[in-house]
Amino acid sequence: MCGIVGYTGSLAAAPFLIEGLRKLEYRGYDSAGVAINGEGGLQVVRRKGKVAALAQSVKSMDLNGTCGIGHTRWATHGKPSEVNAHPHTSCDGKIAVVHNGIIENFAELREKLEDAGHTFASATDTEVIAHLVEEAYMGDLLSAVRTATERIHGAYGLAVTCENEPGVIIVTRKDSPIVVGQGETGAYVASDMIAVLEYTRDIVVMADGQFAKLTPAGVEFFDMYGKPVQPEITHIDWDVDTAEKGGYPDFMLKEIHEQPRVIRDTLAGRMVGGHLSIDELDMTTEELNLIERVTIIACGTSYHAGLVAQKLIEHWARIPTTVSVASEFRYDDPIITPTTLVVAVSQSGETADTLAAIRDARVKGAKVFGITNVIGSPVARESDGVIYTKANKEIAVASTKSFLGQVVSLTLLAMLLAQAKGRMRSNEIRALFRQLAETAQQVEEILSDTTAIDEAAVACKDAASALFIGRGMGAATSYEGALKLKEISYLHAEAYAAGEMKHGPIALISDGFPVIAIATKGPVYDKVVSNLQEARARGAKIVVVATEGDEDIKAHADHVIYIPKVNDYFIPITASVPLQLFARAIALLRGCDVDQPRNLAKSVTVE
Ligand code: G6P
């Protein structure tokens, strides 16, 4: 939710700011702005709409200062508009602020500031920060920002610059990510390292309550009392091309095609001498053996990965497992004891509800494992152990390769628990691991020919609504399939365990209504086929994802998408891929932007 960038050094700031904002646009894209702190004083440019609109305006202006901050917004307080776009400025126009997060006590602060004579221009919570810094400013921006943050409650990643101190940017954070890096020609700040990796691979992931002062000469770090601190530097060796489309028409397709690599990287090094190991979890077999209950918390697509994991953990390790949407978990009264393992799944590692749920679980004495894609993210930092999914940066808002990375990581966790509990012999684990590794090749096969998927998409593109069904592992997969379709094509889609169809959803079915079913060969195949017949008898247009070689299924379907035969427990890995491609194909046919769907943002850092 909102991306911020900043640069100070020897080069013009505007090109980096615009390029950085483009890379962070996945975080929000309803308006954008920059403030350049150059020789002519502070110049602020803001535009409603995507970064491209801002870039167009900036191109025609003479913004040649070498220090500046920028922002791309996902609106929370105040509708998307130029006046609500960041940077926000103080009354005298000398202080500019960009912010990612929410200031919870902004209404009270705004009233006090207005009583003290400050005039507000926007409806945002952020603007109070510019005025608070202005009130506290006595010639030292760092100390003014420290004083201002003492008065705000909520979550923030902040970058502030002031006309009186050219070349200086002060940054700080609480519960919103900020990374800082020093390159050869200056210092950089961003909400996500992807914006700065081209300039430096040595990154400081700032801690909550830490401050940094960026000048052309370098970066200094301070704690909340203003005492200098030595930060931890993380070296990042990702491929910078992650932020480019690499010849694909959109990031979503590129990321879908990266999935075989994600599976292989996630599995690399996990089988040592016939023994499955996940060292990062830092728990002995004896400690794992003491776990009596597993609770998975997550949101969105990550929640669907959790549904898959629940089935695997219960089946293989025989540990009772629940999956909770994080926003519900925090307000429920979940049963968490010291023998409960809480698994928090979050691609971004910064989803506000998931983080709050982690904190609640830890207060209750649970051990928390994080499964995240982002190094040094709050979920990683606040968990007792962390498994990094090896998806690398995911740019398209709708998650694809991260989902597969999460499912594969959770599959390993389920196997590890089964191993620790003595529920699976080592030869079984080795055989399962081999089959799991084979899914990489199987996904490659699915990606090599999408003709059937594209034909099914053409047949369903004009529907007003669609139903996804499956049983067992197929049910968990169909939830994610329906979410993908509605996220990017705005076609209403629902998913149901196929057996539930008769208890309501079947009433929706009339001539031509699309029903998309996971009907792969496995323990519930015959049951799903019966459900297909019930839907077909009422006029449904049936699309099935079926097992290669299953000719019989053609009698029950209008469109068949074949996938290679896999162990039924790995169906979510392989069958999700055609559903991702199906959603994308429909979205494109309906003229939608598949990378940046309306109203959504990739990371949801507000409740
Ligand atoms: C947003 C994204 C989804 C994602 C969900 C949870 O809604 O658009 O793609 O699944 O947040 O995010 P997380 O980063 O916690 O996995």
Coordinates of N, CA, C and O and ligand atoms in Angstrom, one line a residue, residues 298-303 345-351 354 379 394 396-399 406 483-484 487 600-604, ligand 1:
A298 N -3.2 -16.4 7.5 CA -2.8 -15.8 6.2 C -4.0 -15.0 5.7 O -5.1 -15.1 6.2
C299 N -3.8 -14.3 4.6 CA -4.8 -13.6 3.9 C -4.8 -13.9 2.4 O -3.7 -14.2 1.9
G300 N -5.9 -13.7 1.7 CA -5.9 -13.8 0.2 C -5.4 -15.1 -0.3 O -5.7 -16.2 0.2
T301 N -4.5 -15.0 -1.3 CA -3.9 -16.2 -1.9 C -3.1 -17.0 -0.9 O -3.2 -18.2 -1.0
S302 N -2.5 -16.3 0.0 CA -1.7 -17.1 1.0 C -2.6 -17.9 1.9 O -2.2 -19.0 2.3
Y303 N -3.8 -17.5 2.1 CA -4.8 -18.3 2.8 C -5.1 -19.5 2.1 O -5.2 -20.6 2.7
V345 N 1.6 -17.2 6.8 CA 2.0 -17.2 5.4 C 1.7 -15.9 4.8 O 0.6 -15.4 4.9
S346 N 2.8 -15.2 4.3 CA 2.6 -13.9 3.7 C 3.6 -13.6 2.6 O 4.8 -13.6 2.9
Q347 N 3.2 -13.5 1.4 CA 4.2 -13.2 0.3 C 5.0 -12.0 0.7 O 6.2 -12.0 0.7
S348 N 4.3 -10.9 0.9 CA 5.0 -9.6 1.2 C 5.7 -9.5 2.5 O 6.6 -8.8 2.7
G349 N 5.1 -10.3 3.5 CA 5.7 -10.3 4.8 C 5.3 -9.0 5.5 O 5.9 -8.7 6.6
E350 N 4.3 -8.3 5.0 CA 4.0 -7.0 5.7 C 2.5 -6.8 5.8 O 2.0 -5.7 6.1
T351 N 1.7 -7.8 5.5 CA 0.2 -7.7 5.6 C -0.1 -7.4 7.1 O 0.2 -8.1 8.0
T354 N -1.9 -10.1 9.2 CA -1.1 -11.2 9.5 C -0.1 -10.9 10.6 O 0.1 -11.7 11.5
V379 N 7.2 -9.9 8.8 CA 6.9 -11.3 9.2 C 8.1 -12.1 9.5 O 8.2 -12.9 10.4
E394 N 7.8 -10.6 -6.8 CA 6.6 -10.7 -7.6 C 6.0 -9.4 -7.8 O 5.8 -8.6 -6.9
A396 N 3.4 -8.5 -10.5 CA 1.9 -8.5 -10.8 C 1.2 -8.6 -9.5 O 1.6 -9.4 -8.6
V397 N 0.1 -7.8 -9.4 CA -0.6 -7.8 -8.1 C -1.2 -9.1 -7.8 O -1.2 -9.6 -6.6
A398 N -1.8 -9.8 -8.8 CA -2.4 -11.1 -8.5 C -1.2 -12.1 -8.4 O -0.4 -12.3 -9.3
S399 N -1.2 -12.8 -7.3 CA -0.1 -13.7 -6.9 C -0.1 -15.0 -7.7 O -1.2 -15.7 -7.8
Q406 N 4.8 -20.9 -2.0 CA 4.2 -21.1 -0.6 C 3.7 -22.6 -0.5 O 4.0 -23.2 0.5
L483 N -10.5 -17.0 -7.2 CA -9.9 -15.7 -6.7 C -9.2 -15.0 -7.9 O -9.3 -13.8 -8.1
K484 N -8.3 -15.9 -8.5 CA -7.5 -15.3 -9.7 C -8.4 -14.7 -10.7 O -8.2 -13.6 -11.2
E487 N -10.1 -11.4 -9.4 CA -9.1 -10.3 -9.2 C -8.8 -9.6 -10.4 O -8.7 -8.4 -10.5
L600 N -7.0 -2.9 -6.2 CA -6.2 -3.8 -5.4 C -4.8 -3.2 -5.2 O -4.4 -2.3 -6.0
A601 N -4.1 -3.8 -4.3 CA -2.7 -3.5 -4.1 C -2.0 -4.7 -3.7 O -2.6 -5.6 -3.2
K602 N -0.7 -4.8 -4.0 CA 0.0 -6.1 -3.7 C 0.2 -6.4 -2.3 O 0.1 -7.5 -1.8
S603 N 0.5 -5.3 -1.5 CA 0.6 -5.6 -0.1 C -0.4 -4.7 0.7 O -0.5 -3.5 0.3
V604 N -1.0 -5.3 1.6 CA -2.1 -4.6 2.3 C -1.6 -4.3 3.8 O -1.7 -5.1 4.7
Ligands
G6P1 C1 -3.3 -8.7 -1.3 C2 -2.8 -9.2 -2.6 C3 -3.0 -10.7 -2.7 C4 -2.3 -11.4 -1.5 C5 -2.9 -10.8 -0.2 C6 -2.1 -11.3 1.0 O1 -4.7 -8.8 -1.3 O2 -3.4 -8.5 -3.7 O3 -2.4 -11.2 -3.9 O4 -2.6 -12.8 -1.5 O5 -2.8 -9.4 -0.2 O6 -0.8 -10.8 0.9 P1 0.5 -11.5 1.6 O7 1.6 -10.6 1.1 O8 0.3 -11.4 3.1 O9 0.6 -12.8 1.1

